[in-house]
Amino acid sequence: MIVRVALSLARTPDPAHRWRQTAVPLAAAVSIFLLLAAGSLISLLDREAERGSDRIGTLAGSSPSPSDLLMVPRTDNWADSVYISISIEPAGAAAPVLPPGLGRLPSPGRAALSPALHELTLREPMLASRYPHHLVLDPAGIRSGGELLAYTRPPAGRTIRGYTSLQRVQRFGPPHGAQGFDPSYGSPVDFFAIAAGASAFLLIPSLLVLIAGVATASPARDRRFAILRALGASRGTIARLGMVETIALALPGAVGAALVFRGFVGGLTSVPLVGHAVLPGDLQAPFAFCLGLIVAHALLAGAIAVAIGRPSAATSVRPRPIAGRSRARWWRAIPLGLALGLAVGGAAAGGESGGTAMIIGLVSAVAALPVAGPGLMALLGGVLARSPSVSGLLAGRRLQWDPVRIGRPFGLCGAMVVLAIATVCYVALARSVEPTRLPAGPDAAVSVSWADPHRGDLDLLADELGSGTVVGLVRSRLAIDCSELAEQVGSLQCDSGGEQATKSGLGLLRRLLPVESVSGFDPGASTRTADTAAVFDHGSLQALDRRLRTAADRVLAAPSLSSAFDLDSQPSELVGWLTGAILLAGLALAFGALLLVVDAVCGRVPRAGYSRRLESRRDAWFGSRRRFLCFRFGRWPGRGRWSAFVLRPCLSAAPGLIPRSRRSAASSLQLAGPGSWAPVRSPI
Amino acid sequence: MTHEVVVRDLAVEVPGRRLFGGLSFRVPAGSVLAVVAPSGTGKTSLLNCVAGLTRPVEGSVEIADESVWDLTDAKRTAFRLRNIGMVFQFAELIPELTLRENAALPLRLLGASRAEAERRAQARICDLGIADQATLHPSAVSGGEAQRAGIARALVHRPSVLLADEPTGALDQASARTVADLLTRTARASGAAVIVGTHDPSIAAIADAVIDLRSVAPAPAPPGSAP
């Protein structure tokens, strides 16, 4: 009987129940959407980690085999992307084991690239010249769709044997206790941070939205419970009834949202708001998981209904209303006034300090908004109450009657905004480094070291490079006379003899070449088997860096470059995750707050101050009025001002706000471009 | 055990004022007490007090030798289910249930099987002359028929006490007379003590006793209560 009464209540055509019939499924849909997003994220991380572990190489140790594969990992970069480039070579004559995704070994001097790097070569001719006639890895060999990865073979006649970081791999896959070698050095993204962020920014807002939805009022429901209570139904019976009714309302919303979500993520090639490229199907959580989540979510909604349900608060048969009146206190406006004053004053003053004051004022104003919320509600209520329409009068009086409770949801939004700003600032500070001071002037320098040095390597490199000066670096000394190098590097100061640099000249060299061990000049040093060189040229450091990488890849084995450009800041992918999470959580909480506000204004209108008889009549009367207060979006009456002024603009503005807010957040906080973020580099 | 209601020195307040104080009366089994008063003088509050829904500030309510307000909330609820039937002004039937199912509701809450509950409900419905409407939903019957179904629901489990709050307030004169007659006749036949809050003179006329709440002077509000 409980189930039947509950189900019939859930689908009752009573207009007094319509707001709840809308709000609960809607909140359940948003809530499950967030939960599924968290689930998809976990699924994505799991699949990426699985592919990552599949390419961990088990080291040969003391039992080498002819089918082993030699590997030397190093970093490479293009524009602001740093990626792993692994030099590979068969250890013996037998066909070597191959990393996942690599169907066959590239020819000498050729490479196998991840799909994302391959796409990049199609757009960037200079990068394409670095990897001519390359193979493309299968998705099984990459962690994520956007991963940049290259397996390169040294040119013919070259070998990577003898290189200090050489690894001999016997097989690929989880090492199961043996010593393993992870060529990607884990992920550049802190997945634990992402998992924690998913909990904080998806699960908590999901719960809050669900609570806001389940808590929406329904005079029809209250009345039904009150009657049953008066007839002798126990609190437990009422609680079970409320639970079943809530589940019956929440479940369709959750199922619908889950179906939409599965369809939505099925076609995604990257994580929305984050930009993390994914492989097809990676975001698709297992069906059983989704089903379990929906069931658990429905039970959670029911449990919340029981937890916040108040059978004694069912007011229909009570002779007097229980809703008390609250008043907005004037002092609540003080923080907001001060903050706005600071912002206006800062804007008027202008200059750097004025700008700082304005920003502080605006942020403080956001923080102060929840405190001043009740006053603003009362103010808005006064304006609405003067409206000639009945709906305006009712909404206005409602706002004036209990502005504290109605203004409370704004605390949720304000708290979220403050939290978001604080989090972003914290991350920015925690991860920021002093930007590398790139040397001023037209001179650029890059150092390069390589495996299997041959006689004439320096000339080979110089020829391939075309322009610039290639100088051997032997035992931390440049094999050139200072005065000779000064002809290439105009700002280099040498001593009176011209053999050594002055102190400032040495400092310049150390800034140009991020090799701390450059200790001076030794023009007489033998460079026949030099495995390190410094390359100097006029022009931009980035151009020289790119040219040298391409040239070195063509003629040397496992070349590894180092320049001041390497230390330039790279935007962390974590920032993208964080920004996306904050935006999503902010939107979800704003939705929850909107639900609470609309519920407080529209859903509980018939509470305040009437006798029971009047209340009964008014229920019937308000039932139809409430519809145009809140939901009659189709045929829009001129009198529905609350809807016109508040709901409709909010609902229509929300889709446009997402990209706009992301752009403005990115530009104002300098999240998007190469700024002061720590370089993402593997410890090679 | 006697099916009578004994009220002693009852005082009820709502926020801001005292409705009445020092109210005492006794309603023997099978008799009808009419509580008459204009709106806002406390009829509903009195009935809620007797039903164990609104706690009085002073006094006691005894039903079938049990002091209602000395029971815990759970026991009071169970007691109400077993011993009290309620009739509301607008019948307050569950709109999605048929009249028979509505009438069977207290029995279902008491744990009776569906068949047994509906059989007994059908008998009550027949007593009240709405057998033809038993399978209809409340929206398909008249106000008078709905109110009869409400009476059937209140009496189906043979309660000791029947509380009716303006049972004829929403009915026309002819229907009101019929309902009032059915209410008192059926309640007397079942041996229940009946308290009816009304300002309908026709009900007051057929009641065994009448209390006018206006004659019960409000006692002074206790110190510290809201103005």
CSV table of C-alpha atoms in Angstrom, one decimal, chain A residues 53-378:
chain,number,residue,atom,x,y,z
A,53,SER,CA,51.6,-0.3,-17.3
A,54,ASP,CA,51.4,-2.4,-20.6
A,55,ARG,CA,54.4,-0.5,-21.9
A,56,ILE,CA,56.6,-0.9,-18.8
A,57,GLY,CA,59.6,-2.8,-19.9
A,58,THR,CA,61.0,-5.6,-17.8
A,59,LEU,CA,64.8,-5.2,-17.6
A,60,ALA,CA,66.9,-8.1,-18.8
A,61,GLY,CA,69.1,-8.0,-15.8
A,62,SER,CA,71.7,-10.8,-15.7
A,63,SER,CA,70.1,-13.0,-18.4
A,64,PRO,CA,70.3,-11.0,-21.6
A,65,SER,CA,68.6,-12.4,-24.7
A,66,PRO,CA,69.2,-11.6,-28.4
A,67,SER,CA,65.6,-10.5,-28.7
A,68,ASP,CA,66.0,-7.7,-26.1
A,69,LEU,CA,65.4,-4.2,-27.0
A,70,LEU,CA,67.7,-1.4,-26.1
A,71,MET,CA,66.1,1.9,-25.1
A,72,VAL,CA,67.3,5.4,-24.2
A,73,PRO,CA,64.5,7.7,-23.0
A,74,ARG,CA,64.9,11.5,-23.4
A,75,THR,CA,62.7,14.5,-23.6
A,76,ASP,CA,62.0,16.5,-26.7
A,77,ASN,CA,59.8,19.5,-27.2
A,78,TRP,CA,57.8,21.3,-29.8
A,79,ALA,CA,56.4,24.8,-29.1
A,80,ASP,CA,55.2,24.6,-25.5
A,81,SER,CA,54.8,20.8,-25.5
A,82,VAL,CA,57.4,18.6,-23.9
A,83,TYR,CA,57.2,15.0,-24.9
A,84,ILE,CA,59.1,11.7,-24.5
A,85,SER,CA,61.3,10.6,-27.4
A,86,ILE,CA,62.7,7.1,-26.9
A,87,SER,CA,65.7,5.9,-29.0
A,88,ILE,CA,65.4,2.2,-29.6
A,89,GLU,CA,67.6,-0.4,-31.1
A,90,PRO,CA,67.6,-4.2,-31.3
A,91,ALA,CA,70.1,-5.8,-28.9
A,92,GLY,CA,70.9,-8.7,-31.1
A,93,ALA,CA,70.3,-10.3,-34.4
A,94,ALA,CA,66.9,-11.7,-33.4
A,95,ALA,CA,63.7,-9.9,-33.9
A,96,PRO,CA,63.4,-7.8,-30.8
A,97,VAL,CA,60.4,-7.5,-28.4
A,98,LEU,CA,58.4,-4.4,-29.3
A,99,PRO,CA,56.6,-1.9,-27.1
A,100,PRO,CA,52.8,-2.0,-27.4
A,101,GLY,CA,51.4,-0.2,-30.4
A,102,LEU,CA,54.5,-0.8,-32.5
A,103,GLY,CA,53.8,-3.4,-35.1
A,104,ARG,CA,57.3,-3.4,-36.5
A,105,LEU,CA,60.7,-1.8,-35.8
A,106,PRO,CA,61.2,1.5,-37.7
A,107,SER,CA,64.1,1.5,-40.2
A,108,PRO,CA,67.4,3.1,-39.1
A,109,GLY,CA,67.0,6.9,-38.9
A,110,ARG,CA,63.2,6.6,-38.9
A,111,ALA,CA,60.7,6.9,-36.1
A,112,ALA,CA,57.3,5.7,-34.9
A,113,LEU,CA,55.0,8.5,-33.6
A,114,SER,CA,51.9,8.6,-31.5
A,115,PRO,CA,48.8,9.7,-33.4
A,116,ALA,CA,48.8,13.1,-31.8
A,117,LEU,CA,52.4,13.7,-32.7
A,118,HIS,CA,51.7,12.5,-36.2
A,119,GLU,CA,48.8,15.0,-36.5
A,120,LEU,CA,51.2,17.7,-35.3
A,121,THR,CA,53.7,16.8,-38.1
A,122,LEU,CA,51.0,17.2,-40.6
A,123,ARG,CA,50.5,20.8,-39.4
A,124,GLU,CA,54.1,21.7,-38.7
A,125,PRO,CA,56.5,21.1,-41.6
A,126,MET,CA,59.5,21.7,-39.5
A,127,LEU,CA,58.5,19.1,-37.1
A,128,ALA,CA,57.7,16.8,-40.0
A,129,SER,CA,61.2,17.2,-41.2
A,130,ARG,CA,62.4,15.9,-37.8
A,131,TYR,CA,60.5,12.6,-38.4
A,132,PRO,CA,60.5,11.9,-42.2
A,133,HIS,CA,58.7,8.7,-43.3
A,134,HIS,CA,57.6,7.8,-39.8
A,135,LEU,CA,55.3,5.0,-38.6
A,136,VAL,CA,52.2,5.7,-36.5
A,137,LEU,CA,51.6,3.9,-33.2
A,138,ASP,CA,48.4,2.0,-32.5
A,139,PRO,CA,46.2,3.4,-29.7
A,140,ALA,CA,47.3,0.4,-27.6
A,141,GLY,CA,50.7,2.1,-27.3
A,142,ILE,CA,49.7,5.4,-26.0
A,143,ARG,CA,48.2,6.5,-22.7
A,144,SER,CA,45.8,9.2,-23.9
A,145,GLY,CA,44.7,10.5,-27.2
A,146,GLY,CA,46.7,13.6,-26.9
A,147,GLU,CA,50.0,12.0,-25.8
A,148,LEU,CA,53.0,13.0,-27.8
A,149,LEU,CA,55.5,10.1,-28.0
A,150,ALA,CA,58.2,9.1,-30.4
A,151,TYR,CA,60.2,5.9,-30.8
A,152,THR,CA,63.3,6.7,-32.9
A,153,ARG,CA,66.0,4.6,-34.3
A,154,PRO,CA,69.5,6.0,-34.7
A,155,PRO,CA,70.7,6.6,-38.2
A,156,ALA,CA,72.4,3.7,-40.0
A,157,GLY,CA,75.8,3.1,-38.7
A,158,ARG,CA,75.0,4.6,-35.3
A,159,THR,CA,74.2,2.9,-32.0
A,160,ILE,CA,72.9,3.9,-28.7
A,161,ARG,CA,75.0,1.3,-26.9
A,162,GLY,CA,77.2,2.8,-24.2
A,163,TYR,CA,74.8,5.6,-23.5
A,164,THR,CA,74.6,6.3,-19.8
A,165,SER,CA,70.8,5.8,-19.4
A,166,LEU,CA,70.6,2.8,-21.7
A,167,GLN,CA,68.0,0.2,-20.7
A,168,ARG,CA,67.9,-3.4,-21.9
A,169,VAL,CA,64.3,-4.6,-22.0
A,170,GLN,CA,63.3,-8.2,-22.2
A,171,ARG,CA,59.5,-7.9,-22.5
A,172,PHE,CA,56.7,-5.4,-22.1
A,173,GLY,CA,53.9,-5.4,-19.6
A,174,PRO,CA,53.5,-5.2,-15.9
A,175,PRO,CA,56.8,-6.3,-14.4
A,176,HIS,CA,55.2,-8.4,-11.6
A,177,GLY,CA,58.0,-7.8,-9.1
A,178,ALA,CA,60.8,-7.7,-11.6
A,179,GLN,CA,62.7,-4.5,-12.1
A,180,GLY,CA,60.8,-2.4,-14.6
A,181,PHE,CA,61.5,0.5,-16.8
A,182,ASP,CA,58.6,2.9,-17.5
A,183,PRO,CA,59.6,4.9,-20.6
A,184,SER,CA,56.9,7.5,-19.9
A,185,TYR,CA,58.1,8.0,-16.3
A,186,GLY,CA,54.5,7.9,-15.1
A,187,SER,CA,52.1,10.5,-16.2
A,188,PRO,CA,52.8,14.2,-16.5
A,189,VAL,CA,49.5,14.7,-14.7
A,190,ASP,CA,49.1,14.0,-11.0
A,191,PHE,CA,46.3,11.5,-11.2
A,192,PHE,CA,45.9,11.4,-7.5
A,193,ALA,CA,45.2,15.1,-7.5
A,194,ILE,CA,42.7,14.5,-10.3
A,195,ALA,CA,40.9,11.8,-8.3
A,196,ALA,CA,40.9,14.0,-5.2
A,197,GLY,CA,39.6,16.9,-7.3
A,198,ALA,CA,36.9,14.7,-8.8
A,199,SER,CA,35.7,13.9,-5.2
A,200,ALA,CA,35.8,17.5,-4.1
A,201,PHE,CA,34.5,19.2,-7.2
A,202,LEU,CA,32.1,16.6,-8.5
A,203,LEU,CA,30.9,14.3,-5.7
A,204,ILE,CA,30.2,17.1,-3.1
A,205,PRO,CA,28.3,19.4,-5.5
A,206,SER,CA,26.4,16.3,-6.8
A,207,LEU,CA,25.3,15.6,-3.2
A,208,LEU,CA,24.4,19.2,-2.6
A,209,VAL,CA,22.4,19.5,-5.7
A,210,LEU,CA,20.6,16.2,-4.9
A,211,ILE,CA,19.8,17.5,-1.4
A,212,ALA,CA,18.5,20.8,-2.8
A,213,GLY,CA,16.3,18.9,-5.2
A,214,VAL,CA,14.9,16.4,-2.7
A,215,ALA,CA,14.3,19.1,-0.2
A,216,THR,CA,11.9,21.0,-2.5
A,217,ALA,CA,8.6,21.6,-0.9
A,218,SER,CA,5.2,20.3,-2.1
A,219,PRO,CA,2.1,21.5,-0.3
A,220,ALA,CA,0.3,18.5,-1.8
A,221,ARG,CA,2.9,16.1,-0.3
A,222,ASP,CA,2.9,17.8,3.1
A,223,ARG,CA,-0.9,17.6,3.1
A,224,ARG,CA,-1.0,14.0,2.2
A,225,PHE,CA,1.5,13.1,4.9
A,226,ALA,CA,-0.3,15.2,7.4
A,227,ILE,CA,-3.6,13.4,6.7
A,228,LEU,CA,-2.0,10.0,6.9
A,229,ARG,CA,-0.3,11.1,10.2
A,230,ALA,CA,-3.6,12.2,11.5
A,231,LEU,CA,-5.1,8.9,10.6
A,232,GLY,CA,-2.4,7.1,12.6
A,233,ALA,CA,0.3,6.4,10.2
A,234,SER,CA,3.6,6.1,12.1
A,235,ARG,CA,6.6,8.2,11.4
A,236,GLY,CA,8.3,5.2,9.9
A,237,THR,CA,5.4,4.7,7.5
A,238,ILE,CA,5.5,8.4,6.5
A,239,ALA,CA,9.3,8.1,6.0
A,240,ARG,CA,9.0,5.1,3.8
A,241,LEU,CA,6.3,6.8,1.8
A,242,GLY,CA,8.5,9.8,1.3
A,243,MET,CA,11.4,7.7,0.4
A,244,VAL,CA,9.5,5.7,-2.2
A,245,GLU,CA,7.9,8.9,-3.6
A,246,THR,CA,11.3,10.6,-3.9
A,247,ILE,CA,12.8,7.5,-5.5
A,248,ALA,CA,9.9,7.4,-8.0
A,249,LEU,CA,10.6,11.0,-8.9
A,250,ALA,CA,14.4,10.8,-8.9
A,251,LEU,CA,14.8,7.6,-10.8
A,252,PRO,CA,13.4,8.7,-14.2
A,253,GLY,CA,15.6,11.8,-14.1
A,254,ALA,CA,18.6,9.8,-13.2
A,255,VAL,CA,18.0,7.2,-15.9
A,256,GLY,CA,17.3,9.8,-18.5
A,257,ALA,CA,20.5,11.8,-17.6
A,258,ALA,CA,22.5,8.5,-17.6
A,259,LEU,CA,21.3,7.7,-21.2
A,260,VAL,CA,22.1,11.3,-22.3
A,261,PHE,CA,25.4,11.1,-20.6
A,262,ARG,CA,26.4,7.8,-22.3
A,263,GLY,CA,25.4,9.2,-25.6
A,264,PHE,CA,27.3,12.4,-24.9
A,265,VAL,CA,30.6,10.9,-23.8
A,266,GLY,CA,30.4,8.3,-26.6
A,267,GLY,CA,31.2,10.9,-29.2
A,268,LEU,CA,33.8,12.9,-27.2
A,269,THR,CA,37.4,13.1,-28.3
A,270,SER,CA,38.5,15.2,-25.4
A,271,VAL,CA,37.3,15.9,-21.8
A,272,PRO,CA,35.1,19.0,-22.0
A,273,LEU,CA,36.3,22.1,-20.1
A,274,VAL,CA,39.7,20.5,-19.8
A,275,GLY,CA,40.8,19.7,-23.3
A,276,HIS,CA,42.5,16.4,-22.3
A,277,ALA,CA,42.3,14.3,-25.5
A,278,VAL,CA,41.0,10.8,-25.0
A,279,LEU,CA,40.8,7.6,-27.0
A,280,PRO,CA,37.4,6.5,-28.2
A,281,GLY,CA,35.6,4.6,-25.4
A,282,ASP,CA,37.9,5.6,-22.6
A,283,LEU,CA,35.3,7.9,-21.0
A,284,GLN,CA,32.6,5.2,-21.3
A,285,ALA,CA,32.2,3.8,-17.8
A,286,PRO,CA,31.2,0.1,-17.7
A,287,PHE,CA,27.4,-0.5,-18.0
A,288,ALA,CA,27.3,-2.4,-14.8
A,289,PHE,CA,29.0,0.4,-13.0
A,290,CYS,CA,26.5,2.9,-14.4
A,291,LEU,CA,23.6,0.7,-13.4
A,292,GLY,CA,24.9,0.3,-9.9
A,293,LEU,CA,25.5,4.0,-9.6
A,294,ILE,CA,21.9,4.8,-10.7
A,295,VAL,CA,20.5,2.3,-8.2
A,296,ALA,CA,22.8,3.7,-5.4
A,297,HIS,CA,21.9,7.2,-6.4
A,298,ALA,CA,18.2,6.5,-6.2
A,299,LEU,CA,18.6,4.9,-2.8
A,300,LEU,CA,20.7,7.9,-1.7
A,301,ALA,CA,17.9,10.2,-2.8
A,302,GLY,CA,15.5,8.2,-0.8
A,303,ALA,CA,17.8,8.2,2.2
A,304,ILE,CA,18.1,12.0,1.9
A,305,ALA,CA,14.3,12.3,1.8
A,306,VAL,CA,14.1,10.3,5.0
A,307,ALA,CA,16.9,12.3,6.6
A,308,ILE,CA,15.5,15.7,5.9
A,309,GLY,CA,11.8,14.7,5.9
A,310,ARG,CA,9.9,16.1,8.8
A,311,PRO,CA,6.5,14.4,9.2
A,312,SER,CA,5.7,16.7,12.1
A,313,ALA,CA,6.2,19.7,9.8
A,314,ALA,CA,3.4,18.6,7.6
A,315,THR,CA,1.3,21.7,8.1
A,316,SER,CA,-1.9,21.2,6.3
A,317,VAL,CA,-3.9,20.1,9.3
A,318,ARG,CA,-2.3,22.4,11.7
A,319,PRO,CA,-4.3,25.4,12.7
A,320,ARG,CA,-1.4,27.9,12.4
A,321,PRO,CA,1.5,28.3,10.1
A,322,ILE,CA,5.0,27.3,11.3
A,323,ALA,CA,7.0,29.5,9.0
A,324,GLY,CA,8.4,32.2,11.1
A,325,ARG,CA,9.2,35.7,9.8
A,326,SER,CA,12.8,36.8,9.6
A,327,ARG,CA,14.2,40.3,9.0
A,328,ALA,CA,17.3,41.5,7.2
A,329,ARG,CA,19.6,43.4,9.5
A,330,TRP,CA,21.2,46.5,8.2
A,331,TRP,CA,24.7,45.6,9.4
A,332,ARG,CA,24.8,42.8,6.9
A,333,ALA,CA,25.2,45.3,4.1
A,334,ILE,CA,28.4,46.8,5.6
A,335,PRO,CA,30.9,44.3,4.2
A,336,LEU,CA,29.4,44.5,0.8
A,337,GLY,CA,29.3,48.3,0.9
A,338,LEU,CA,33.0,48.5,2.0
A,339,ALA,CA,34.0,46.0,-0.7
A,340,LEU,CA,32.2,47.9,-3.4
A,341,GLY,CA,33.6,51.2,-2.1
A,342,LEU,CA,37.1,49.8,-2.4
A,343,ALA,CA,36.4,48.5,-5.9
A,344,VAL,CA,34.9,51.8,-7.1
A,345,GLY,CA,37.7,53.8,-5.3
A,346,GLY,CA,40.3,51.6,-6.9
A,347,ALA,CA,38.8,52.0,-10.3
A,348,ALA,CA,38.6,55.8,-9.9
A,349,ALA,CA,42.2,56.0,-8.7
A,350,GLY,CA,43.6,54.1,-11.6
A,351,GLY,CA,47.2,52.9,-11.8
A,352,GLU,CA,48.6,49.6,-10.6
A,353,SER,CA,47.6,50.1,-6.9
A,354,GLY,CA,44.2,51.2,-8.0
A,355,GLY,CA,43.8,48.1,-10.1
A,356,THR,CA,44.9,45.9,-7.2
A,357,ALA,CA,42.4,47.7,-4.9
A,358,MET,CA,39.7,47.2,-7.4
A,359,ILE,CA,40.4,43.5,-7.7
A,360,ILE,CA,40.5,43.1,-4.0
A,361,GLY,CA,37.3,45.0,-3.7
A,362,LEU,CA,35.5,42.9,-6.3
A,363,VAL,CA,36.7,39.6,-4.7
A,364,SER,CA,35.6,40.9,-1.3
A,365,ALA,CA,32.3,41.9,-2.7
A,366,VAL,CA,31.7,38.3,-3.9
A,367,ALA,CA,32.6,37.0,-0.5
A,368,ALA,CA,30.3,39.6,1.2
A,369,LEU,CA,27.4,38.8,-1.1
A,370,PRO,CA,26.1,35.9,1.0
A,371,VAL,CA,26.1,38.1,4.1
A,372,ALA,CA,24.2,40.8,2.3
A,373,GLY,CA,21.9,38.3,0.5
A,374,PRO,CA,18.9,38.7,2.9
A,375,GLY,CA,19.0,42.4,2.5
A,376,LEU,CA,19.1,42.2,-1.2
A,377,MET,CA,16.3,39.7,-1.2
A,378,ALA,CA,14.2,42.0,1.0
